[in-house]
Amino acid sequence: MSNEKPKEYLGIREIAKLAHVSPSTVSRVINSPERTSEEVRNQVNAVIKKYHYIPNQLAKNLFSKSSNAIAVFIHDMTNAYFMLLLKELSRLAFEQKYTLLTCNINNSQVEQEYLDYCQSIRTKGIIVVDGPFTDLYKHTPPSIKLVSFDRVMDSWNHSSVTANQLQGIDLVLEHLVGLGHRKIAYAADKWKSYGANTRKHAYQQLIGWKYNLPYREDYVGYFECAIPCGLDIVNYYMSLPDPPTAILCTNDTMAIGVLMGAQHLGLKVPEDLSIVGFDGLNENFSFPKLTTVKQDYHQIARHLFDNIVDPVKAAQVHHDVVDVSLSIGQTTGPAKR
Amino acid sequence: MSNEKPKEYLGIREIAKLAHVSPSTVSRVINSPERTSEEVRNQVNAVIKKYHYIPNQLAKNLFSKSSNAIAVFIHDMTNAYFMLLLKELSRLAFEQKYTLLTCNINNSQVEQEYLDYCQSIRTKGIIVVDGPFTDLYKHTPPSIKLVSFDRVMDSWNHSSVTANQLQGIDLVLEHLVGLGHRKIAYAADKWKSYGANTRKHAYQQLIGWKYNLPYREDYVGYFECAIPCGLDIVNYYMSLPDPPTAILCTNDTMAIGVLMGAQHLGLKVPEDLSIVGFDGLNENFSFPKLTTVKQDYHQIARHLFDNIVDPVKAAQVHHDVVDVSLSIGQTTGPAKR
DNA sequence: TTGAAAGCGATACCAC
DNA sequence: GTGGTATCGCTTTCAA
C-alpha cells in the first residue's frame, strides 16, 4: 500500500524531480530562461506543460515581500462613473500584472480594517476614490503609495488626481451664457462629496465674478437623490417666482432624472429648459443626448495608476489635474425669451 | 556606526524579543489566547499595540496554502445590476474575512490568465457572472469551487444560481393580460447573454402556450444598446402595421431608454403604451417608477457565496433557483382600446 | 504554559 | 550552466 496521497498541486521540487534537474534550474527556466541551456530548458518546459505546473504565487509573495496588489477603496460602487474608472483600472492592472483589490467602504471602521489588511499583504498602493474627509491614512507606511481621486484626506502629503472642475463649470457657463441664458440654476446633491462640492463652489464663484450674473441662493438646491427626484427638482425650480432657464446638475444621473421630470411635466427640452450634466459617463448613455462635461476616465485612471506603479512618479507627491471638455448634446439650446 | 536599517514592518520575532517571549508565544497570543497565561498575554498585547504590529498575511497564506480569496469574474462591469450584486458579495466577503477579487473579463484569453492566477493563489472559489459559453473551467482543481450566475459553462458539473426567469416573465404577462393587453412585444438585446436568452424563450413559450396569444416574429426585436436606442425601439414598434400596446424589455436600462423615447415622441405612458423592465435594479432608480421584475440580489449573492464558503453546501453541486417578484410601478396600465 | 525547530514553496546566492 | 542551501515570516508539532 502506498502512503502517497495525490497532491492537488505539484511543487517546484516535484517538477524538478520529474525533469531530473534541481529546483533552482526549474526556477531559472521560468524566470530567466536565457541563463539555461536549450536542452535543459526544453526538457523542463515539457514537464511543466505536461503536468500543467502553476508556480505557487503564495510562496513568491512571501519571498518578494509583496502581493503585487493595488487596492481601490470605493465608497459608492453603484456610481456609474466610478465603475467606469474601476473597469479601466482593472484593465491597466491586468496589463501590468498587478492584482486589483476592490474594497467597498461603508464606514470608517471598514476602511480601517481594509487598510490594515492592505498593510498585511504588503499592497503596492491604495487608490482612494471619493468619500468623506478622513485622517485614517496618517500612519500608512511609506512603501504603500496613496493616491486619492475626488477626496480630501488628512494632509495633502500623498498624491491626488482631480478633474479640473472649475474649468468644467466655466465651459458650461460660457456655453449657456453664449446661448443667452442669464438665469442658470445649480442642482447639488445633499451628500456633499468632494467633487460635487468643488463644482458647487466653482459655480458660485464664476457666476458672479466672471459672468456678472447675480448669485441667487434660491438657484442652488440640494437634493437627496438622483433620477427619482428629478420631478421634485424641476418642480422646485419651476415654482420659483423667477424660474431659471437652465439647470446645471451635479452629475449625469441627476441630469437624466431632471430631464425625465421635465418631460413628464410637458416641458420641452431644450426649448423651455436647458439641462446640463457633469461626468460624461458614456457617450451613449442618455437620450436625448445630454450636454455634459466629460471627465476623461482613461486619463484619470492612468494618472492614478502611474502614481503607484511608475517608480519615477511614485517617488514624489503629485497633484495631477486632468482637463475636462464640454460635450454639447441636445439638451441645451437658446434661452427662452 | 550602526548597520541596523530601520525595518518598515516588524516581524513576529521582533515582537517576541521586545516582549521577552518566544515567537510561538506571540503567535499563540494572537491566534489562541486562551492557551496563554493572562500575564504573558497582556504583556505581549501591549507590545503589539505599542508597535502597531500587523502579522504578515503573506506568510500566513503560504503556511495555510490558501489566500482566503474569492474571485468574481465579471464580463460587464458597467451593468448596474451586476454591480449591485458585486457590492453585496463584497459585503459578505468582508463580513466573513474573505478577500474579494474582482476580475474584469474581456475575452477568453484574459479569462484563462485570471483562472491560472486564481489557481496560483489557491483561491477558495470563483463566482462567474455572465458571459458566453465556455469550457475553460474544465480542468479547474476541485479545491476551487465554481459557481455561475447567468452563465452556462462546459458542463453543469459545478454549482449555479439563477433567477427564475420563467416565473418572472409569467408574472409580467399575467399582469399585462390582466390589464387587457393582447399585443405584447419583447425587446431583446443583440448580445445574447444567457439570462436574456432564457427570458426571451420564456416569453416565446408562455405567450402562446399559457396565454393563447399569437406569437409574432415582428414583436420580437433585437437591439444593440440600452438607453440611447430607446427612440429607435419605440419607432420600430410603433411603425408596425399593428403596433403592440405593451413592450417588455429585457432589462431595466433598456426599459428606461424606451420610456424616454416614448415620451420624446409624445406618447403617454402608460396610457398609450405600457413598458416593463427586468432586473429590479433599485427601487429608487427610475422615474416614473418602472414596472419591473425584481431579482433579489441579496438572496442571489448569498447563494453564490454559500456555494463556496459553506462547507456543507460547497461539498455538493447545487442549482439554486431564486424566486422573483413583480414590482408594479407607473409604467403599466390598462391597454388602449 | 512556554520554547525550540521543522517546514510551507519558491528564490537567489554561492560554489562547482 | 547547474545544484545545494539559507531565507522570507508565520504556524505548529513536540519536549520540557
XYZ file of C-alpha atoms (C1' of nucleotides) in Angstrom:
706
model
C 0.000 0.000 0.000
C 1.172 3.433 -0.880
C 1.106 6.267 1.562
C 1.344 8.833 -1.208
C -1.709 10.988 -1.137
C -2.316 12.508 -4.535
C -1.341 16.137 -4.223
C -3.616 18.614 -5.780
C -0.828 20.917 -6.740
C 2.703 19.974 -7.710
C 5.565 21.986 -6.304
C 8.762 23.087 -7.918
C 10.574 20.151 -6.315
C 8.279 17.608 -7.884
C 8.744 19.199 -11.266
C 12.477 19.240 -10.719
C 12.485 15.569 -9.878
C 10.374 14.683 -12.872
C 12.685 16.642 -15.144
C 15.798 15.255 -13.475
C 17.132 18.664 -12.567
C 17.326 20.786 -9.435
C 14.623 23.174 -8.236
C 16.940 26.068 -8.982
C 17.030 25.076 -12.604
C 13.281 24.901 -12.867
C 13.093 28.350 -11.319
C 15.598 29.637 -13.835
C 13.768 28.114 -16.772
C 10.723 30.031 -15.691
C 12.220 33.342 -14.661
C 15.418 33.742 -16.662
C 15.398 31.141 -19.403
C 18.352 32.814 -21.099
C 20.510 31.532 -18.299
C 19.758 27.912 -19.085
C 20.861 25.625 -21.872
C 18.349 24.991 -24.570
C 18.371 21.299 -23.915
C 17.539 21.554 -20.249
C 15.055 24.296 -20.929
C 13.047 22.210 -23.364
C 13.130 19.255 -21.093
C 11.858 21.239 -18.140
C 9.264 23.090 -20.149
C 7.927 19.798 -21.400
C 7.395 18.599 -17.866
C 5.846 21.904 -16.837
C 3.430 21.715 -19.687
C 2.656 18.055 -19.230
C 1.694 18.478 -15.595
C 0.260 21.962 -16.081
C 2.524 23.263 -13.354
C 1.449 26.611 -11.926
C 4.002 28.146 -9.544
C 2.640 28.912 -6.113
C 2.147 32.644 -6.003
C 1.757 32.497 -2.246
C 5.382 31.446 -1.865
C 6.539 34.010 -4.384
C 4.714 36.688 -2.450
C 6.359 35.757 0.788
C 9.768 35.760 -0.747
C 9.278 39.025 -2.588
C 7.529 40.555 0.426
C 4.831 41.848 -1.801
C 1.497 40.698 -3.093
C 1.789 42.916 -6.131
C -1.665 44.119 -5.370
C -3.241 47.516 -5.691
C -6.334 48.270 -3.701
C -9.157 50.540 -4.747
C -11.253 51.918 -1.934
C -14.642 52.839 -3.273
C -17.454 54.384 -1.312
C -20.197 54.108 -3.821
C -19.993 51.081 -6.021
C -23.241 51.957 -7.671
C -21.912 55.229 -9.021
C -21.668 54.568 -12.725
C -18.724 56.877 -13.235
C -16.626 55.196 -10.594
C -17.421 51.865 -12.170
C -16.113 53.112 -15.486
C -12.974 54.178 -13.707
C -12.718 50.849 -11.940
C -13.032 48.977 -15.177
C -10.222 50.987 -16.680
C -8.051 50.499 -13.608
C -8.773 46.816 -13.837
C -7.555 46.786 -17.424
C -4.351 48.615 -16.544
C -3.670 46.343 -13.618
C -4.136 43.224 -15.675
C -1.876 44.594 -18.386
C 0.930 45.141 -15.947
C 0.405 42.015 -13.905
C -0.948 43.664 -10.834
C -3.861 42.361 -8.861
C -6.650 44.804 -8.279
C -8.462 44.572 -4.996
C -11.811 46.275 -4.949
C -12.751 47.337 -1.456
C -16.233 48.588 -0.842
C -16.069 51.053 2.011
C -19.213 51.636 4.022
C -17.818 53.373 7.042
C -14.555 54.276 8.651
C -14.340 51.066 10.628
C -14.457 49.029 7.469
C -11.980 51.443 5.977
C -9.564 50.895 8.838
C -9.855 47.131 8.573
C -9.192 47.182 4.868
C -6.271 49.474 5.462
C -4.745 47.050 7.929
C -5.341 44.220 5.539
C -3.597 46.132 2.777
C -0.615 46.510 5.037
C -0.657 42.857 5.986
C -0.392 41.826 2.376
C 2.139 44.497 1.529
C -0.028 46.209 -1.029
C 1.819 48.367 -3.541
C -0.637 51.165 -3.241
C -4.143 52.272 -2.499
C -6.365 54.302 -4.749
C -8.921 56.088 -2.631
C -11.973 57.182 -4.553
C -14.445 59.598 -3.053
C -15.694 59.605 0.497
C -15.694 61.995 3.406
C -12.713 63.692 4.967
C -10.546 61.321 6.957
C -7.294 61.053 8.780
C -7.153 57.278 8.866
C -4.264 57.187 6.461
C -1.932 59.204 8.606
C 0.222 56.284 9.652
C 0.294 54.352 6.422
C 3.850 53.112 5.825
C 5.661 54.917 3.020
C 6.009 51.730 0.991
C 2.278 51.867 0.332
C 1.599 54.646 -2.132
C -1.591 56.574 -1.605
C -3.465 58.334 -4.358
C -6.838 59.915 -3.994
C -9.480 60.824 -6.502
C -12.212 63.255 -5.565
C -11.337 63.107 -1.928
C -9.524 65.163 0.667
C -7.548 63.300 3.269
C -5.786 64.347 6.422
C -2.987 66.046 4.606
C -2.029 66.527 1.036
C 1.058 64.591 1.760
C 0.035 61.978 -0.717
C -0.695 62.173 -4.422
C -4.026 63.085 -5.888
C -5.766 63.190 -9.189
C -8.659 65.502 -9.866
C -10.616 66.628 -12.852
C -10.488 70.330 -13.444
C -13.904 71.106 -12.072
C -13.504 74.859 -12.304
C -12.707 74.579 -15.973
C -15.712 72.328 -16.460
C -18.134 74.702 -14.818
C -16.587 77.559 -16.743
C -17.140 75.755 -20.035
C -20.751 75.122 -19.153
C -21.443 78.689 -18.107
C -19.705 80.023 -21.201
C -21.847 77.773 -23.344
C -25.094 78.700 -21.609
C -24.367 82.409 -21.454
C -23.470 82.220 -25.124
C -26.938 80.837 -25.752
C -28.436 83.800 -23.973
C -29.087 82.233 -20.601
C -28.870 84.533 -17.641
C -30.876 82.514 -15.171
C -28.807 79.452 -14.516
C -29.541 77.208 -11.548
C -27.323 74.656 -9.888
C -28.726 71.392 -8.547
C -26.364 69.909 -5.979
C -26.572 66.659 -4.095
C -27.165 66.665 -0.397
C -24.381 64.255 0.322
C -21.556 66.631 -0.318
C -18.795 64.684 -1.954
C -15.565 66.484 -2.534
C -16.047 66.623 -6.280
C -19.592 67.856 -6.059
C -18.633 70.462 -3.512
C -15.849 71.793 -5.649
C -18.196 72.126 -8.560
C -20.716 74.000 -6.482
C -18.086 76.445 -5.326
C -16.850 76.902 -8.847
C -20.385 77.736 -9.934
C -20.791 80.126 -7.061
C -17.577 81.953 -7.843
C -17.733 82.073 -11.603
C -21.328 83.117 -11.943
C -20.703 86.450 -10.339
C -17.035 87.016 -10.795
C -16.634 86.068 -14.404
C -20.100 86.226 -15.895
C -21.522 89.124 -13.933
C -24.688 87.286 -13.140
C -26.418 87.667 -9.793
C -25.803 84.786 -7.434
C -29.121 83.677 -6.051
C -29.484 81.476 -3.037
C -32.712 80.025 -4.359
C -31.000 78.833 -7.515
C -28.797 76.461 -5.582
C -30.822 73.498 -4.403
C -29.656 70.444 -2.515
C -31.393 67.252 -3.436
C -31.248 63.877 -1.869
C -31.225 61.526 -4.770
C -30.630 61.136 -8.428
C -33.164 60.014 -11.000
C -36.317 59.582 -8.937
C -36.364 63.060 -7.523
C -35.941 64.597 -10.941
C -39.555 65.649 -10.890
C -39.134 67.304 -7.495
C -36.144 69.206 -8.733
C -37.956 70.539 -11.754
C -40.978 71.345 -9.663
C -38.875 73.233 -7.196
C -37.208 75.420 -9.774
C -40.265 75.963 -11.902
C -42.344 77.127 -8.996
C -39.877 79.847 -8.104
C -41.209 83.348 -8.727
C -38.490 83.812 -11.308
C -37.622 80.344 -12.610
C -34.285 79.611 -14.266
C -33.964 78.868 -17.939
C -31.186 76.346 -17.448
C -30.287 73.836 -14.761
C -26.772 72.635 -14.229
C -26.803 69.290 -12.454
C -24.011 67.999 -10.313
C -23.846 64.752 -12.246
C -25.257 62.969 -15.259
C -27.539 60.691 -13.340
C -29.289 63.612 -11.744
C -29.468 65.363 -15.081
C -31.261 62.397 -16.588
C -33.715 62.492 -13.723
C -34.330 66.167 -14.285
C -34.769 65.525 -17.976
C -37.374 62.845 -17.305
C -39.096 65.074 -14.778
C -39.248 67.960 -17.236
C -40.667 65.797 -19.988
C -43.192 64.404 -17.591
C -44.390 67.917 -16.831
C -44.733 68.607 -20.512
C -41.788 70.944 -20.679
C -39.863 70.910 -23.934
C -36.150 70.378 -23.641
C -34.247 72.460 -24.581
C -36.874 74.936 -25.785
C -38.402 75.528 -22.366
C -35.488 74.451 -20.251
C -31.840 73.646 -20.853
C -30.258 70.849 -18.839
C -26.571 70.141 -18.333
C -24.917 67.185 -16.601
C -21.461 66.507 -15.307
C -19.322 63.372 -15.735
C -19.570 62.318 -19.328
C -20.471 58.858 -18.197
C -20.719 57.447 -21.592
C -21.299 58.969 -24.956
C -24.106 56.538 -25.432
C -25.871 56.614 -22.183
C -28.579 59.156 -22.441
C -31.352 60.142 -24.690
C -31.801 62.775 -25.879
C -28.066 63.203 -25.780
C -27.175 65.147 -22.696
C -24.984 68.218 -22.779
C -22.366 67.348 -20.210
C -18.823 67.893 -19.031
C -16.648 64.963 -19.911
C -14.004 63.852 -17.473
C -11.703 61.531 -19.346
C -11.657 58.403 -17.236
C -8.909 56.789 -19.281
C -6.616 59.629 -18.417
C -7.705 59.745 -14.796
C -7.195 56.019 -14.370
C -3.788 56.248 -15.988
C -2.679 59.011 -13.643
C -3.959 57.167 -10.587
C -2.185 54.050 -11.668
C 1.104 55.697 -12.553
C 1.272 57.438 -9.209
C 1.568 53.974 -7.744
C 3.463 51.823 -10.200
C 5.680 54.213 -12.113
C 8.813 54.375 -9.968
C 9.697 57.874 -11.124
C 6.248 59.253 -10.491
C 5.631 57.310 -7.310
C 8.822 58.705 -5.786
C 7.208 62.081 -5.264
C 3.893 63.552 -4.342
C 1.949 64.665 -7.400
C -1.277 66.533 -7.814
C -2.499 65.808 -11.274
C -5.296 67.904 -12.626
C -6.983 66.480 -15.667
C -8.563 68.708 -18.283
C -12.222 68.282 -18.972
C -14.212 69.074 -22.078
C -17.719 70.102 -22.914
C -19.795 67.653 -24.858
C -22.677 69.522 -26.408
C -25.792 67.440 -26.851
C -29.439 68.121 -27.441
C -30.486 69.272 -24.007
C -29.193 72.803 -24.293
C -30.469 75.488 -26.616
C -31.138 79.204 -26.821
C -32.679 80.716 -23.736
C -36.384 81.302 -23.756
C -37.079 84.953 -24.135
C 28.056 53.296 13.280
C 25.072 51.051 13.276
C 24.261 48.739 10.433
C 20.665 48.374 11.523
C 18.412 49.612 8.792
C 15.064 50.660 10.194
C 12.650 47.979 9.109
C 9.357 49.141 7.765
C 7.491 46.215 9.202
C 8.267 44.366 12.378
C 8.116 40.600 12.333
C 6.860 38.228 14.935
C 10.438 37.662 16.140
C 10.976 41.326 16.855
C 7.759 41.473 18.796
C 8.772 38.342 20.658
C 12.101 39.848 21.572
C 10.533 43.095 22.732
C 8.078 41.184 24.878
C 10.747 38.834 26.165
C 8.963 35.742 24.967
C 9.298 33.347 22.076
C 7.707 33.776 18.650
C 5.458 30.814 19.369
C 4.013 32.642 22.325
C 3.277 35.716 20.299
C 1.568 33.557 17.730
C -0.490 31.941 20.436
C -1.481 35.236 21.973
C -2.859 36.237 18.605
C -4.468 33.022 17.452
C -5.411 31.128 20.573
C -5.125 33.493 23.521
C -6.906 31.032 25.781
C -3.820 28.919 25.692
C -1.635 31.599 27.237
C -1.370 32.929 30.746
C -3.015 36.229 31.356
C 0.207 37.842 32.416
C 2.086 36.939 29.281
C -0.907 37.768 27.143
C -1.184 41.293 28.477
C 2.484 41.838 28.159
C 2.550 40.692 24.550
C -0.591 42.555 23.622
C 0.895 45.718 24.996
C 3.903 45.383 22.742
C 1.725 44.516 19.755
C -0.338 47.594 20.338
C 2.588 49.839 21.026
C 4.337 48.970 17.810
C 1.115 48.527 15.847
C 2.221 45.069 14.806
C 0.326 43.676 11.824
C 1.089 39.998 11.112
C 2.340 39.309 7.644
C -0.567 37.793 5.771
C 1.782 36.671 3.021
C 3.491 34.238 5.365
C 0.189 33.077 6.784
C -1.061 32.397 3.288
C 1.939 30.316 2.439
C 1.602 28.269 5.548
C -2.129 27.772 5.199
C -1.789 27.159 1.460
C -4.631 29.497 0.839
C -5.142 33.163 0.162
C -8.659 33.071 1.533
C -9.733 34.827 -1.583
C -12.830 34.529 -3.693
C -12.733 35.754 -7.249
C -15.604 37.262 -9.165
C -15.323 37.076 -12.924
C -17.439 39.781 -14.445
C -17.929 40.440 -18.127
C -19.692 43.705 -17.981
C -18.649 45.905 -15.123
C -20.890 48.675 -16.324
C -24.028 46.590 -15.916
C -25.732 48.196 -12.972
C -27.334 45.003 -11.761
C -24.066 43.140 -11.620
C -22.588 45.999 -9.668
C -25.336 45.722 -7.119
C -24.547 42.045 -6.856
C -20.850 42.757 -6.565
C -21.433 45.224 -3.783
C -23.416 42.664 -1.848
C -20.792 39.987 -2.435
C -18.216 42.435 -1.237
C -20.160 42.944 1.960
C -20.486 39.230 2.586
C -16.822 38.620 1.908
C -15.751 41.336 4.281
C -18.053 40.034 6.966
C -16.511 36.603 6.808
C -12.944 37.725 6.337
C -12.587 36.727 2.752
C -10.890 38.813 0.155
C -12.896 39.535 -2.924
C -11.024 39.737 -6.176
C -12.902 41.478 -8.932
C -11.754 40.287 -12.326
C -12.954 42.119 -15.353
C -13.078 39.633 -18.202
C -12.836 40.987 -21.725
C -12.102 37.832 -23.635
C -11.268 34.214 -23.107
C -7.540 34.822 -23.044
C -7.911 37.185 -20.137
C -10.265 34.692 -18.569
C -7.691 31.926 -18.836
C -4.982 34.107 -17.323
C -7.163 35.068 -14.395
C -8.075 31.434 -13.945
C -4.418 30.458 -13.743
C -3.798 33.261 -11.320
C -6.650 32.089 -9.140
C -5.039 28.688 -9.010
C -1.651 30.132 -8.229
C -3.010 31.891 -5.184
C -5.149 28.929 -4.137
C -8.407 30.802 -4.382
C -11.295 29.333 -2.417
C -13.708 29.742 -5.253
C -14.718 31.623 -8.337
C -18.047 33.254 -8.977
C -18.579 33.509 -12.691
C -21.107 36.117 -13.687
C -22.491 36.264 -17.189
C -20.527 35.784 -20.347
C -20.607 33.457 -23.328
C -20.478 29.698 -23.271
C -17.055 28.375 -22.345
C -15.170 25.235 -21.498
C -12.183 26.961 -19.940
C -13.069 25.719 -16.497
C -12.923 22.064 -17.351
C -9.657 21.423 -15.599
C -10.113 23.599 -12.552
C -8.910 21.689 -9.494
C -11.697 20.533 -7.194
C -10.413 22.619 -4.309
C -11.577 25.710 -6.190
C -15.336 25.868 -6.042
C -17.066 27.185 -9.120
C -20.430 28.897 -9.089
C -22.018 30.585 -12.033
C -24.701 33.191 -12.293
C -26.468 33.761 -15.584
C -23.982 31.672 -17.466
C -23.685 28.239 -18.964
C -20.324 26.570 -18.798
C -18.894 23.429 -20.309
C -20.853 21.162 -18.064
C -23.248 21.617 -15.228
C -20.812 19.866 -13.064
C -20.447 22.957 -10.919
C -22.978 24.896 -8.921
C -25.142 27.611 -10.326
C -27.535 30.255 -9.162
C -30.222 31.638 -11.396
C -33.246 33.808 -11.014
C -36.469 32.158 -12.025
C -36.808 33.893 -15.354
C -39.781 31.860 -16.462
C -41.665 32.860 -13.365
C -40.706 36.478 -13.951
C -41.979 36.554 -17.494
C -45.103 34.747 -16.395
C -45.804 37.375 -13.755
C -45.377 40.126 -16.289
C -47.630 38.526 -18.856
C -50.248 37.769 -16.257
C -50.154 41.399 -15.152
C -50.369 42.756 -18.681
C -53.028 40.342 -19.857
C -54.975 41.196 -16.747
C -54.862 44.821 -17.840
C -56.329 43.843 -21.159
C -53.161 43.748 -23.228
C -53.112 41.260 -26.043
C -50.386 42.799 -28.150
C -47.252 42.432 -26.083
C -43.838 42.898 -27.645
C -40.462 41.747 -26.405
C -37.353 43.873 -26.853
C -34.240 41.729 -26.595
C -30.607 42.702 -26.689
C -28.452 41.686 -29.577
C -25.705 40.374 -27.410
C -27.448 37.301 -26.204
C -26.492 36.746 -22.634
C -27.680 33.596 -21.001
C -30.142 35.403 -18.791
C -31.576 37.476 -21.588
C -31.886 34.447 -23.815
C -33.733 32.494 -21.191
C -36.163 35.325 -20.767
C -36.768 35.536 -24.472
C -37.523 31.848 -24.655
C -39.815 32.098 -21.678
C -41.717 34.866 -23.422
C -41.889 32.865 -26.607
C -43.257 29.797 -24.868
C -45.647 31.389 -22.438
C -47.274 33.802 -24.816
C -48.792 31.067 -26.895
C -48.883 28.108 -24.576
C -50.278 29.716 -21.489
C -51.902 32.928 -22.643
C -53.193 31.842 -26.022
C -51.823 34.878 -27.726
C -50.346 34.666 -31.184
C -46.562 34.658 -31.277
C -45.433 37.236 -33.792
C -41.957 37.382 -35.193
C -42.192 41.117 -35.649
C -42.885 41.622 -31.954
C -39.500 40.294 -31.007
C -36.822 42.809 -31.833
C -33.112 42.649 -31.189
C -31.495 45.902 -30.298
C -27.897 46.801 -29.914
C -27.838 49.074 -26.938
C -29.677 50.287 -23.929
C -30.816 53.818 -23.270
C -29.737 55.661 -26.405
C -31.582 53.430 -28.827
C -34.785 53.723 -26.853
C -36.162 56.006 -29.502
C -35.310 53.522 -32.236
C -37.023 50.768 -30.341
C -40.200 52.753 -29.900
C -40.062 53.877 -33.516
C -39.674 50.320 -34.686
C -42.653 49.023 -32.781
C -44.889 51.977 -33.401
C -44.371 51.869 -37.128
C -45.511 48.272 -37.352
C -48.861 47.873 -39.137
C -50.329 46.562 -35.917
C -48.273 48.085 -33.100
C -48.142 46.497 -29.639
C -49.763 48.084 -26.627
C -47.043 46.960 -24.268
C -43.305 46.403 -24.540
C -41.466 44.040 -22.280
C -37.795 44.970 -22.186
C -35.001 42.553 -21.431
C -33.649 44.777 -18.671
C -34.349 47.952 -16.766
C -31.801 50.071 -18.541
C -33.374 49.351 -21.882
C -36.797 49.999 -20.403
C -35.737 53.432 -19.270
C -34.449 54.125 -22.761
C -37.764 53.051 -24.225
C -39.583 55.204 -21.715
C -37.556 58.246 -22.672
C -38.019 57.500 -26.324
C -41.771 57.198 -25.921
C -42.012 60.453 -24.024
C -39.894 62.145 -26.635
C -42.372 61.047 -29.302
C -45.184 62.481 -27.265
C -46.625 59.125 -26.304
C -48.233 58.942 -22.907
C -47.012 56.196 -20.614
C -48.890 54.093 -19.668
C -51.980 55.417 -21.440
C -50.613 54.932 -24.941
C -48.001 52.348 -24.193
C -47.118 50.156 -21.241
C -43.472 49.457 -20.519
C -41.982 46.746 -18.357
C -38.370 46.183 -17.362
C -36.475 43.304 -15.860
C -33.927 43.354 -13.021
C -35.394 45.484 -10.311
C -32.175 47.444 -10.213
C -33.174 49.706 -7.468
C -36.471 50.802 -6.099
C -35.351 54.344 -6.487
C -33.732 54.338 -9.819
C -36.349 55.298 -12.318
C -38.974 57.870 -12.875
C -41.811 57.408 -13.386
C -41.417 54.261 -11.378
C -40.887 51.388 -13.731
C -42.931 48.240 -13.564
C -40.275 45.581 -13.398
C -39.366 42.098 -12.284
C -37.264 42.177 -9.168
C -34.491 39.660 -8.781
C -33.441 39.762 -5.174
C -29.741 40.403 -5.320
C -29.253 39.861 -1.605
C -30.544 36.357 -1.939
C -28.608 35.680 -5.122
C -25.383 36.928 -3.603
C -25.959 34.838 -0.516
C -26.476 31.680 -2.559
C -23.414 32.345 -4.672
C -21.347 32.922 -1.601
C -22.599 29.933 0.340
C -21.886 27.610 -2.525
C -18.250 28.474 -1.965
C -17.759 29.048 1.730
C -20.392 26.934 3.426
C -18.678 23.567 3.811
C -21.926 21.638 3.714
C -23.211 23.365 0.641
C -19.882 23.505 -1.135
C -19.477 19.760 -0.811
C -22.062 19.143 -3.489
C -23.216 20.631 -6.737
C -26.272 22.824 -6.282
C -28.510 24.592 -8.718
C -30.282 27.283 -6.809
C -33.198 28.983 -8.447
C -34.232 32.223 -6.823
C -37.810 33.407 -6.892
C -38.534 36.749 -8.467
C -41.380 39.164 -7.860
C -43.260 41.717 -9.836
C -42.879 45.310 -8.787
C -45.760 47.254 -10.224
C -44.949 50.865 -10.957
C -46.442 53.611 -13.044
C -45.430 52.478 -16.476
C -48.111 49.880 -16.939
C -51.809 50.490 -17.222
C -54.939 49.310 -18.990
C -54.486 48.519 -22.648
C -55.564 51.131 -25.150
C -58.782 50.111 -26.762
C 2.096 27.227 29.887
C 6.136 28.002 27.118
C 10.182 27.411 23.766
C 12.919 25.152 20.062
C 12.789 23.699 15.486
C 10.838 21.984 11.260
C 8.511 23.360 7.308
C 5.067 25.886 3.797
C 7.230 26.661 -1.789
C 9.831 29.490 -4.443
C 14.193 32.309 -4.965
C 18.947 33.707 -5.171
C 23.414 33.480 -3.547
C 27.464 30.913 -3.855
C 30.140 27.217 -5.124
C 31.466 23.862 -8.657
C 25.267 26.355 -16.824
C 23.813 23.788 -12.826
C 22.961 22.282 -7.995
C 22.954 22.806 -2.841
C 21.128 25.730 0.727
C 19.679 29.580 3.520
C 15.831 32.552 3.510
C 11.119 35.097 3.514
C 7.513 35.230 8.412
C 4.457 32.597 10.429
C 2.334 28.243 12.455
C 2.569 24.061 14.710
C 4.003 19.753 16.477
C 6.845 18.050 20.172
C 9.500 18.448 24.519
C 10.349 20.498 28.602
